[in-house]
Amino acid sequence: MTSNTGHCKIVDCTIRDGGLVNNWDFSVEFVQDLYRWLNEAGVDYMEIGYKNSPKLLKGADSAGPWRFLDDKFLREVIPQKGETKLSALCDVGRVDENDILPREESLLDLIRVACYIQDVDKALRLVELFRQRGYETTLNIMALSNVMENQLIEAFKAIADSPVDIVYIVDSYGSLLPDDVSYLVDQFQKYLPNKRLGAHMHNNLQLAFANTLLAAGKGVELLDASVYGMGRAAGNCPTELLVAKLKNPKYEVRPVLQMIEKHMIPLREKEEWGYIIPYMITGLLDEHPRSAMALRNSPDKDKAVDFYDRLTTPETVRS
């Protein structure tokens, strides 16, 4: 399965997606160490946070700086850029386009635009703007497992005519099986033959790594991952597994293990992510993990049977 992966590039999302676990409360040392070791590991991109606007989101005061990246702050954190490119993600409706400097004035190389299917047109307008400012761009359509095929085909028409560089297959709920991923890659390749593709998988069913490798083997180029799988709820495909298993001599797993030993193991003692039964249940039911996240923050966090019953009982009975 890993024989046809020389074309692949890894996008490490530890700070951006992992920040959903700890409200982006990463120290500068943590981020600097991660950047240094990802460079040594040969990882292609590091997503260093969100480029959303604090004016457009609640709770901005309590979030760490990686939630609303400031270019001046970024230069202080990364005074010397390495080979690993820097990426940021923004959400439709949560970004002020005036906060995005021209690329030559920013440390960022890649800006990724995330949206739900109904907002693809708005996302593509942002993509066009960011492309004009010199950035590489991706479009990440979230919650693909909940999108009707006719909606997706309609969106493909607009995407095909857009300037976006890379289009992502996103398993937001961690509910896709390998056959689903294979089918989606085929559809994206059929309707978007001139676009490069990316994959972002969650681990609710313990399939993030397998699904990412499957996508890679079918020609998907950008592969999202995070160190020790750190990401919202069940987490992501682990960076260390991709670095170890993709057939590319530039990748080296030892530096990622250094990051895990120094920072991730202690962090895992304080914060929770990964394959945990309530997240498995929402993955099985193809639902957003927010209900499972709420359960894990309650005194009943391990009452999986009751949780399953609540989610599978018809609304009339549930109320």
mmCIF file of C-alpha atoms in Angstrom:
data_model
loop_
_atom_site.group_PDB
_atom_site.id
_atom_site.type_symbol
_atom_site.label_atom_id
_atom_site.label_comp_id
_atom_site.label_asym_id
_atom_site.label_seq_id
_atom_site.Cartn_x
_atom_site.Cartn_y
_atom_site.Cartn_z
ATOM 1 C CA MET A 1 0.000 0.000 0.000
ATOM 2 C CA THR A 2 2.926 2.378 0.587
ATOM 3 C CA SER A 3 4.717 1.665 -2.678
ATOM 4 C CA ASN A 4 3.081 4.530 -4.601
ATOM 5 C CA THR A 5 3.597 7.389 -2.144
ATOM 6 C CA GLY A 6 6.656 9.240 -3.452
ATOM 7 C CA HIS A 7 4.398 12.109 -4.549
ATOM 8 C CA CYS A 8 3.053 12.688 -1.028
ATOM 9 C CA LYS A 9 3.634 15.636 1.277
ATOM 10 C CA ILE A 10 2.837 15.683 5.001
ATOM 11 C CA VAL A 11 0.972 18.577 6.617
ATOM 12 C CA ASP A 12 1.443 18.414 10.387
ATOM 13 C CA CYS A 13 -1.631 19.897 12.132
ATOM 14 C CA THR A 14 -0.553 19.400 15.766
ATOM 15 C CA ILE A 15 -0.849 23.075 16.730
ATOM 16 C CA ARG A 16 -4.001 23.872 14.746
ATOM 17 C CA ASP A 17 -6.099 20.712 15.238
ATOM 18 C CA GLY A 18 -4.433 19.773 18.521
ATOM 19 C CA GLY A 19 -5.293 23.237 19.775
ATOM 20 C CA LEU A 20 -8.939 22.204 19.740
ATOM 21 C CA VAL A 21 -7.996 19.910 22.657
ATOM 22 C CA ASN A 22 -6.256 22.450 24.919
ATOM 23 C CA ASN A 23 -7.654 25.787 23.654
ATOM 24 C CA TRP A 24 -4.337 26.429 21.850
ATOM 25 C CA ASP A 25 -2.465 26.669 25.136
ATOM 26 C CA PHE A 26 0.920 25.700 23.683
ATOM 27 C CA SER A 27 4.073 27.361 24.954
ATOM 28 C CA VAL A 28 6.420 29.113 22.530
ATOM 29 C CA GLU A 29 9.037 26.480 23.424
ATOM 30 C CA PHE A 30 6.608 23.695 22.456
ATOM 31 C CA VAL A 31 5.950 25.264 19.048
ATOM 32 C CA GLN A 32 9.620 26.054 18.410
ATOM 33 C CA ASP A 33 10.662 22.508 19.304
ATOM 34 C CA LEU A 34 7.934 21.092 17.077
ATOM 35 C CA TYR A 35 9.036 23.240 14.147
ATOM 36 C CA ARG A 36 12.686 22.307 14.619
ATOM 37 C CA TRP A 37 11.984 18.585 14.854
ATOM 38 C CA LEU A 38 9.503 18.580 11.964
ATOM 39 C CA ASN A 39 12.247 20.169 9.864
ATOM 40 C CA GLU A 40 14.675 17.459 10.939
ATOM 41 C CA ALA A 41 12.027 14.821 10.174
ATOM 42 C CA GLY A 42 11.578 16.184 6.640
ATOM 43 C CA VAL A 43 7.885 17.063 7.152
ATOM 44 C CA ASP A 44 6.733 19.338 4.352
ATOM 45 C CA TYR A 45 4.298 21.694 6.120
ATOM 46 C CA MET A 46 3.535 22.683 9.693
ATOM 47 C CA GLU A 47 0.111 24.173 10.299
ATOM 48 C CA ILE A 48 0.943 26.635 13.034
ATOM 49 C CA GLY A 49 -2.636 27.657 13.822
ATOM 50 C CA TYR A 50 -5.742 29.444 12.627
ATOM 51 C CA LYS A 51 -5.832 32.772 10.794
ATOM 52 C CA ASN A 52 -9.352 33.566 11.992
ATOM 53 C CA SER A 53 -10.272 36.967 13.420
ATOM 54 C CA PRO A 54 -10.864 37.382 17.178
ATOM 55 C CA LYS A 55 -13.534 39.963 16.288
ATOM 56 C CA LEU A 56 -15.639 37.262 14.650
ATOM 57 C CA LEU A 57 -15.455 34.559 17.324
ATOM 58 C CA LYS A 58 -16.559 34.153 20.921
ATOM 59 C CA GLY A 59 -14.028 33.220 23.578
ATOM 60 C CA ALA A 60 -11.139 34.974 21.860
ATOM 61 C CA ASP A 61 -9.750 36.292 25.149
ATOM 62 C CA SER A 62 -9.241 32.840 26.662
ATOM 63 C CA ALA A 63 -7.659 31.139 23.620
ATOM 64 C CA GLY A 64 -3.939 30.814 23.058
ATOM 65 C CA PRO A 65 -2.220 32.915 20.347
ATOM 66 C CA TRP A 66 -2.257 30.061 17.817
ATOM 67 C CA ARG A 67 -6.050 30.524 17.519
ATOM 68 C CA PHE A 68 -5.629 33.940 15.866
ATOM 69 C CA LEU A 69 -2.181 34.075 14.324
ATOM 70 C CA ASP A 70 -0.530 37.476 14.311
ATOM 71 C CA ASP A 71 2.242 37.887 11.735
ATOM 72 C CA LYS A 72 4.471 39.945 14.016
ATOM 73 C CA PHE A 73 4.180 37.336 16.784
ATOM 74 C CA LEU A 74 4.911 34.581 14.278
ATOM 75 C CA ARG A 75 8.202 36.222 13.319
ATOM 76 C CA GLU A 76 9.224 36.269 16.977
ATOM 77 C CA VAL A 77 8.401 32.560 17.362
ATOM 78 C CA ILE A 78 10.072 31.469 14.107
ATOM 79 C CA PRO A 79 12.970 33.918 13.615
ATOM 80 C CA GLN A 80 14.701 31.523 11.216
ATOM 81 C CA LYS A 81 12.567 29.616 8.736
ATOM 82 C CA GLY A 82 13.642 26.102 7.793
ATOM 83 C CA GLU A 83 12.696 23.825 4.904
ATOM 84 C CA THR A 84 9.306 23.037 6.435
ATOM 85 C CA LYS A 85 6.712 25.447 5.052
ATOM 86 C CA LEU A 86 4.166 27.135 7.322
ATOM 87 C CA SER A 87 0.427 26.829 6.956
ATOM 88 C CA ALA A 88 -2.636 28.362 8.593
ATOM 89 C CA LEU A 89 -6.312 27.508 8.309
ATOM 90 C CA CYS A 90 -9.269 29.866 8.270
ATOM 91 C CA ASP A 91 -13.004 29.219 8.398
ATOM 92 C CA VAL A 92 -15.546 30.874 6.136
ATOM 93 C CA GLY A 93 -17.329 33.584 8.126
ATOM 94 C CA ARG A 94 -14.595 33.720 10.769
ATOM 95 C CA VAL A 95 -11.773 35.440 8.910
ATOM 96 C CA ASP A 96 -11.234 39.118 8.187
ATOM 97 C CA GLU A 97 -9.552 39.209 4.800
ATOM 98 C CA ASN A 98 -7.716 42.388 5.862
ATOM 99 C CA ASP A 99 -5.776 40.277 8.397
ATOM 100 C CA ILE A 100 -4.122 38.319 5.579
ATOM 101 C CA LEU A 101 -0.955 40.128 4.489
ATOM 102 C CA PRO A 102 0.581 39.629 1.043
ATOM 103 C CA ARG A 103 2.695 36.492 1.117
ATOM 104 C CA GLU A 104 5.982 38.374 0.799
ATOM 105 C CA GLU A 105 5.184 40.118 4.103
ATOM 106 C CA SER A 106 4.194 36.930 5.936
ATOM 107 C CA LEU A 107 5.969 33.777 7.130
ATOM 108 C CA LEU A 108 3.009 31.710 5.911
ATOM 109 C CA ASP A 109 3.226 29.790 2.644
ATOM 110 C CA LEU A 110 -0.118 28.004 2.551
ATOM 111 C CA ILE A 111 -3.570 29.194 3.604
ATOM 112 C CA ARG A 112 -6.298 26.601 3.810
ATOM 113 C CA VAL A 113 -9.963 27.578 3.681
ATOM 114 C CA ALA A 114 -12.448 25.331 5.482
ATOM 115 C CA CYS A 115 -16.184 25.390 4.850
ATOM 116 C CA TYR A 116 -19.324 23.304 4.791
ATOM 117 C CA ILE A 117 -20.799 22.321 1.447
ATOM 118 C CA GLN A 118 -23.335 25.184 1.410
ATOM 119 C CA ASP A 119 -20.517 27.750 1.655
ATOM 120 C CA VAL A 120 -18.232 26.519 -1.133
ATOM 121 C CA ASP A 121 -18.903 29.681 -3.170
ATOM 122 C CA LYS A 122 -17.838 31.908 -0.252
ATOM 123 C CA ALA A 123 -14.760 29.742 0.347
ATOM 124 C CA LEU A 124 -13.725 29.986 -3.288
ATOM 125 C CA ARG A 125 -13.942 33.790 -3.146
ATOM 126 C CA LEU A 126 -11.484 33.712 -0.235
ATOM 127 C CA VAL A 127 -9.262 31.259 -2.097
ATOM 128 C CA GLU A 128 -9.132 33.608 -5.070
ATOM 129 C CA LEU A 129 -8.187 36.518 -2.823
ATOM 130 C CA PHE A 130 -5.433 34.553 -1.063
ATOM 131 C CA ARG A 131 -4.084 33.316 -4.379
ATOM 132 C CA GLN A 132 -3.886 36.928 -5.579
ATOM 133 C CA ARG A 133 -1.853 37.690 -2.454
ATOM 134 C CA GLY A 134 0.617 34.973 -3.444
ATOM 135 C CA TYR A 135 -0.291 32.022 -1.207
ATOM 136 C CA GLU A 136 -0.675 28.360 -1.972
ATOM 137 C CA THR A 137 -4.300 27.477 -1.217
ATOM 138 C CA THR A 138 -6.487 24.539 -0.319
ATOM 139 C CA LEU A 139 -10.236 24.103 -0.035
ATOM 140 C CA ASN A 140 -11.347 21.813 2.797
ATOM 141 C CA ILE A 141 -15.004 20.779 2.580
ATOM 142 C CA MET A 142 -15.892 19.549 6.053
ATOM 143 C CA ALA A 143 -18.256 16.742 7.078
ATOM 144 C CA LEU A 144 -18.145 15.028 3.678
ATOM 145 C CA SER A 145 -19.841 11.958 5.133
ATOM 146 C CA ASN A 146 -23.001 14.060 5.546
ATOM 147 C CA VAL A 147 -22.960 15.568 2.034
ATOM 148 C CA MET A 148 -25.439 14.356 -0.595
ATOM 149 C CA GLU A 149 -23.802 13.259 -3.837
ATOM 150 C CA ASN A 150 -25.762 15.738 -5.956
ATOM 151 C CA GLN A 151 -24.587 18.580 -3.667
ATOM 152 C CA LEU A 152 -20.999 17.455 -4.075
ATOM 153 C CA ILE A 153 -21.217 17.205 -7.866
ATOM 154 C CA GLU A 154 -22.717 20.702 -7.983
ATOM 155 C CA ALA A 155 -19.838 22.010 -5.872
ATOM 156 C CA PHE A 156 -17.294 20.267 -8.102
ATOM 157 C CA LYS A 157 -18.384 22.445 -11.049
ATOM 158 C CA ALA A 158 -17.451 25.640 -9.200
ATOM 159 C CA ILE A 159 -14.266 24.131 -7.758
ATOM 160 C CA ALA A 160 -13.065 22.912 -11.160
ATOM 161 C CA ASP A 161 -13.225 26.487 -12.531
ATOM 162 C CA SER A 162 -11.560 28.043 -9.477
ATOM 163 C CA PRO A 163 -7.862 28.804 -8.949
ATOM 164 C CA VAL A 164 -7.596 26.614 -5.812
ATOM 165 C CA ASP A 165 -4.440 24.475 -5.776
ATOM 166 C CA ILE A 166 -5.544 21.520 -3.647
ATOM 167 C CA VAL A 167 -8.955 20.156 -2.662
ATOM 168 C CA TYR A 168 -9.300 18.125 0.521
ATOM 169 C CA ILE A 169 -11.265 15.005 1.339
ATOM 170 C CA VAL A 170 -12.152 15.608 4.997
ATOM 171 C CA ASP A 171 -13.515 12.919 7.320
ATOM 172 C CA SER A 172 -14.682 15.352 10.018
ATOM 173 C CA TYR A 173 -16.633 12.771 12.015
ATOM 174 C CA GLY A 174 -14.101 9.944 11.651
ATOM 175 C CA SER A 175 -16.868 7.780 10.213
ATOM 176 C CA LEU A 176 -15.502 6.864 6.772
ATOM 177 C CA LEU A 177 -14.507 3.284 6.016
ATOM 178 C CA PRO A 178 -11.756 2.471 3.494
ATOM 179 C CA ASP A 179 -14.357 1.736 0.782
ATOM 180 C CA ASP A 180 -15.905 5.179 1.405
ATOM 181 C CA VAL A 181 -12.519 6.881 1.115
ATOM 182 C CA SER A 182 -11.735 4.974 -2.070
ATOM 183 C CA TYR A 183 -15.078 6.006 -3.589
ATOM 184 C CA LEU A 184 -14.627 9.665 -2.619
ATOM 185 C CA VAL A 185 -11.110 9.823 -4.053
ATOM 186 C CA ASP A 186 -12.468 8.356 -7.299
ATOM 187 C CA GLN A 187 -15.226 11.004 -7.402
ATOM 188 C CA PHE A 188 -12.843 13.874 -6.692
ATOM 189 C CA GLN A 189 -10.442 12.626 -9.366
ATOM 190 C CA LYS A 190 -13.271 12.168 -11.884
ATOM 191 C CA TYR A 191 -14.790 15.635 -11.458
ATOM 192 C CA LEU A 192 -11.599 17.546 -10.590
ATOM 193 C CA PRO A 193 -9.007 15.999 -12.904
ATOM 194 C CA ASN A 194 -6.838 19.120 -12.889
ATOM 195 C CA LYS A 195 -6.735 19.604 -9.109
ATOM 196 C CA ARG A 196 -4.314 18.130 -6.623
ATOM 197 C CA LEU A 197 -5.990 16.410 -3.666
ATOM 198 C CA GLY A 198 -5.486 16.234 0.089
ATOM 199 C CA ALA A 199 -6.796 13.981 2.875
ATOM 200 C CA HIS A 200 -7.681 14.831 6.490
ATOM 201 C CA MET A 201 -8.797 11.829 8.547
ATOM 202 C CA HIS A 202 -10.013 11.431 12.137
ATOM 203 C CA ASN A 203 -9.484 8.345 14.254
ATOM 204 C CA ASN A 204 -12.916 7.561 15.758
ATOM 205 C CA LEU A 205 -12.911 4.084 14.180
ATOM 206 C CA GLN A 206 -9.119 3.589 14.406
ATOM 207 C CA LEU A 207 -8.896 4.068 10.630
ATOM 208 C CA ALA A 208 -7.178 7.450 10.262
ATOM 209 C CA PHE A 209 -3.790 5.970 9.324
ATOM 210 C CA ALA A 210 -5.217 3.232 7.086
ATOM 211 C CA ASN A 211 -7.543 5.666 5.302
ATOM 212 C CA THR A 212 -4.694 8.155 4.810
ATOM 213 C CA LEU A 213 -2.441 5.464 3.326
ATOM 214 C CA LEU A 214 -5.283 4.325 1.073
ATOM 215 C CA ALA A 215 -5.784 7.873 -0.211
ATOM 216 C CA ALA A 216 -2.032 8.262 -0.737
ATOM 217 C CA GLY A 217 -1.902 5.047 -2.731
ATOM 218 C CA LYS A 218 -4.628 6.384 -5.022
ATOM 219 C CA GLY A 219 -2.673 9.545 -5.795
ATOM 220 C CA VAL A 220 -3.758 11.967 -3.058
ATOM 221 C CA GLU A 221 -0.838 14.306 -2.436
ATOM 222 C CA LEU A 222 -1.223 16.321 0.786
ATOM 223 C CA LEU A 223 -1.689 14.155 3.866
ATOM 224 C CA ASP A 224 -2.748 15.724 7.168
ATOM 225 C CA ALA A 225 -1.409 14.298 10.404
ATOM 226 C CA SER A 226 -0.516 15.333 13.945
ATOM 227 C CA VAL A 227 2.195 14.231 16.344
ATOM 228 C CA TYR A 228 0.920 11.460 18.646
ATOM 229 C CA GLY A 229 -2.407 11.866 16.812
ATOM 230 C CA MET A 230 -3.281 14.992 18.837
ATOM 231 C CA GLY A 231 -6.495 16.523 17.517
ATOM 232 C CA ARG A 232 -10.094 17.221 18.399
ATOM 233 C CA ALA A 233 -11.853 14.281 20.090
ATOM 234 C CA ALA A 234 -10.498 11.032 18.595
ATOM 235 C CA GLY A 235 -7.593 12.865 17.009
ATOM 236 C CA ASN A 236 -5.879 12.497 13.658
ATOM 237 C CA CYS A 237 -3.571 10.270 11.690
ATOM 238 C CA PRO A 238 -0.283 10.217 13.653
ATOM 239 C CA THR A 239 2.581 12.103 11.999
ATOM 240 C CA GLU A 240 5.096 9.573 13.305
ATOM 241 C CA LEU A 241 3.369 6.726 11.441
ATOM 242 C CA LEU A 242 3.325 8.591 8.124
ATOM 243 C CA VAL A 243 6.946 9.677 8.487
ATOM 244 C CA ALA A 244 7.936 6.079 9.255
ATOM 245 C CA LYS A 245 5.867 4.375 6.570
ATOM 246 C CA LEU A 246 5.751 6.626 3.492
ATOM 247 C CA LYS A 247 8.309 5.625 0.909
ATOM 248 C CA ASN A 248 10.386 8.781 0.899
ATOM 249 C CA PRO A 249 14.037 8.756 1.975
ATOM 250 C CA LYS A 250 13.865 12.344 3.239
ATOM 251 C CA TYR A 251 11.521 11.388 6.097
ATOM 252 C CA GLU A 252 13.096 10.492 9.432
ATOM 253 C CA VAL A 253 11.011 9.323 12.387
ATOM 254 C CA ARG A 254 13.543 9.856 15.189
ATOM 255 C CA PRO A 255 13.003 13.645 15.543
ATOM 256 C CA VAL A 256 9.243 13.100 15.870
ATOM 257 C CA LEU A 257 9.918 10.604 18.652
ATOM 258 C CA GLN A 258 11.975 13.299 20.385
ATOM 259 C CA MET A 259 8.953 15.630 20.267
ATOM 260 C CA ILE A 260 6.703 12.906 21.652
ATOM 261 C CA GLU A 261 9.092 12.074 24.485
ATOM 262 C CA LYS A 262 9.736 15.681 25.547
ATOM 263 C CA HIS A 263 6.305 17.262 25.061
ATOM 264 C CA MET A 264 3.497 14.934 23.989
ATOM 265 C CA ILE A 265 3.745 12.309 26.733
ATOM 266 C CA PRO A 266 3.538 14.942 29.521
ATOM 267 C CA LEU A 267 0.754 16.765 27.649
ATOM 268 C CA ARG A 268 -1.230 13.538 27.326
ATOM 269 C CA GLU A 269 -1.192 13.289 31.135
ATOM 270 C CA LYS A 270 -3.141 16.584 31.294
ATOM 271 C CA GLU A 271 -5.265 16.534 28.124
ATOM 272 C CA GLU A 272 -7.372 13.825 26.530
ATOM 273 C CA TRP A 273 -7.614 12.840 22.885
ATOM 274 C CA GLY A 274 -7.568 9.669 20.831
ATOM 275 C CA TYR A 275 -9.598 6.479 20.445
ATOM 276 C CA ILE A 276 -12.076 6.606 23.329
ATOM 277 C CA ILE A 277 -15.427 4.795 23.309
ATOM 278 C CA PRO A 278 -17.820 7.804 23.185
ATOM 279 C CA TYR A 279 -15.870 9.103 20.169
ATOM 280 C CA MET A 280 -16.087 5.670 18.614
ATOM 281 C CA ILE A 281 -19.881 5.793 19.086
ATOM 282 C CA THR A 282 -20.268 9.156 17.328
ATOM 283 C CA GLY A 283 -18.033 7.844 14.542
ATOM 284 C CA LEU A 284 -20.200 4.743 14.149
ATOM 285 C CA LEU A 285 -23.310 6.928 13.985
ATOM 286 C CA ASP A 286 -21.707 9.466 11.608
ATOM 287 C CA GLU A 287 -22.280 12.327 14.031
ATOM 288 C CA HIS A 288 -20.252 15.342 15.104
ATOM 289 C CA PRO A 289 -18.254 14.433 18.259
ATOM 290 C CA ARG A 290 -19.547 17.435 20.259
ATOM 291 C CA SER A 291 -21.965 15.254 22.272
ATOM 292 C CA ALA A 292 -19.140 12.837 23.123
ATOM 293 C CA MET A 293 -16.847 15.723 24.053
ATOM 294 C CA ALA A 294 -19.536 17.047 26.414
ATOM 295 C CA LEU A 295 -19.912 13.581 27.960
ATOM 296 C CA ARG A 296 -16.147 13.298 28.538
ATOM 297 C CA ASN A 297 -16.298 16.609 30.443
ATOM 298 C CA SER A 298 -19.060 15.332 32.734
ATOM 299 C CA PRO A 299 -19.157 13.022 35.795
ATOM 300 C CA ASP A 300 -20.735 10.349 33.551
ATOM 301 C CA LYS A 301 -17.800 10.330 31.128
ATOM 302 C CA ASP A 302 -17.472 6.529 31.038
ATOM 303 C CA LYS A 303 -21.193 5.665 30.851
ATOM 304 C CA ALA A 304 -20.958 4.541 27.250
ATOM 305 C CA VAL A 305 -24.083 2.351 27.222
ATOM 306 C CA ASP A 306 -26.351 5.171 28.368
ATOM 307 C CA PHE A 307 -24.684 7.512 25.868
ATOM 308 C CA TYR A 308 -25.216 5.014 23.037
ATOM 309 C CA ASP A 309 -28.854 4.539 24.033
ATOM 310 C CA ARG A 310 -29.460 8.285 24.066
ATOM 311 C CA LEU A 311 -27.970 8.726 20.619
ATOM 312 C CA THR A 312 -29.853 5.814 19.080
ATOM 313 C CA THR A 313 -33.295 6.467 20.648
ATOM 314 C CA PRO A 314 -35.772 8.329 18.417
ATOM 315 C CA GLU A 315 -36.121 12.022 19.280
ATOM 316 C CA THR A 316 -39.681 11.629 20.538
ATOM 317 C CA VAL A 317 -38.571 9.158 23.197
ATOM 318 C CA ARG A 318 -35.333 11.039 23.935
ATOM 319 C CA SER A 319 -37.174 14.181 24.929
#
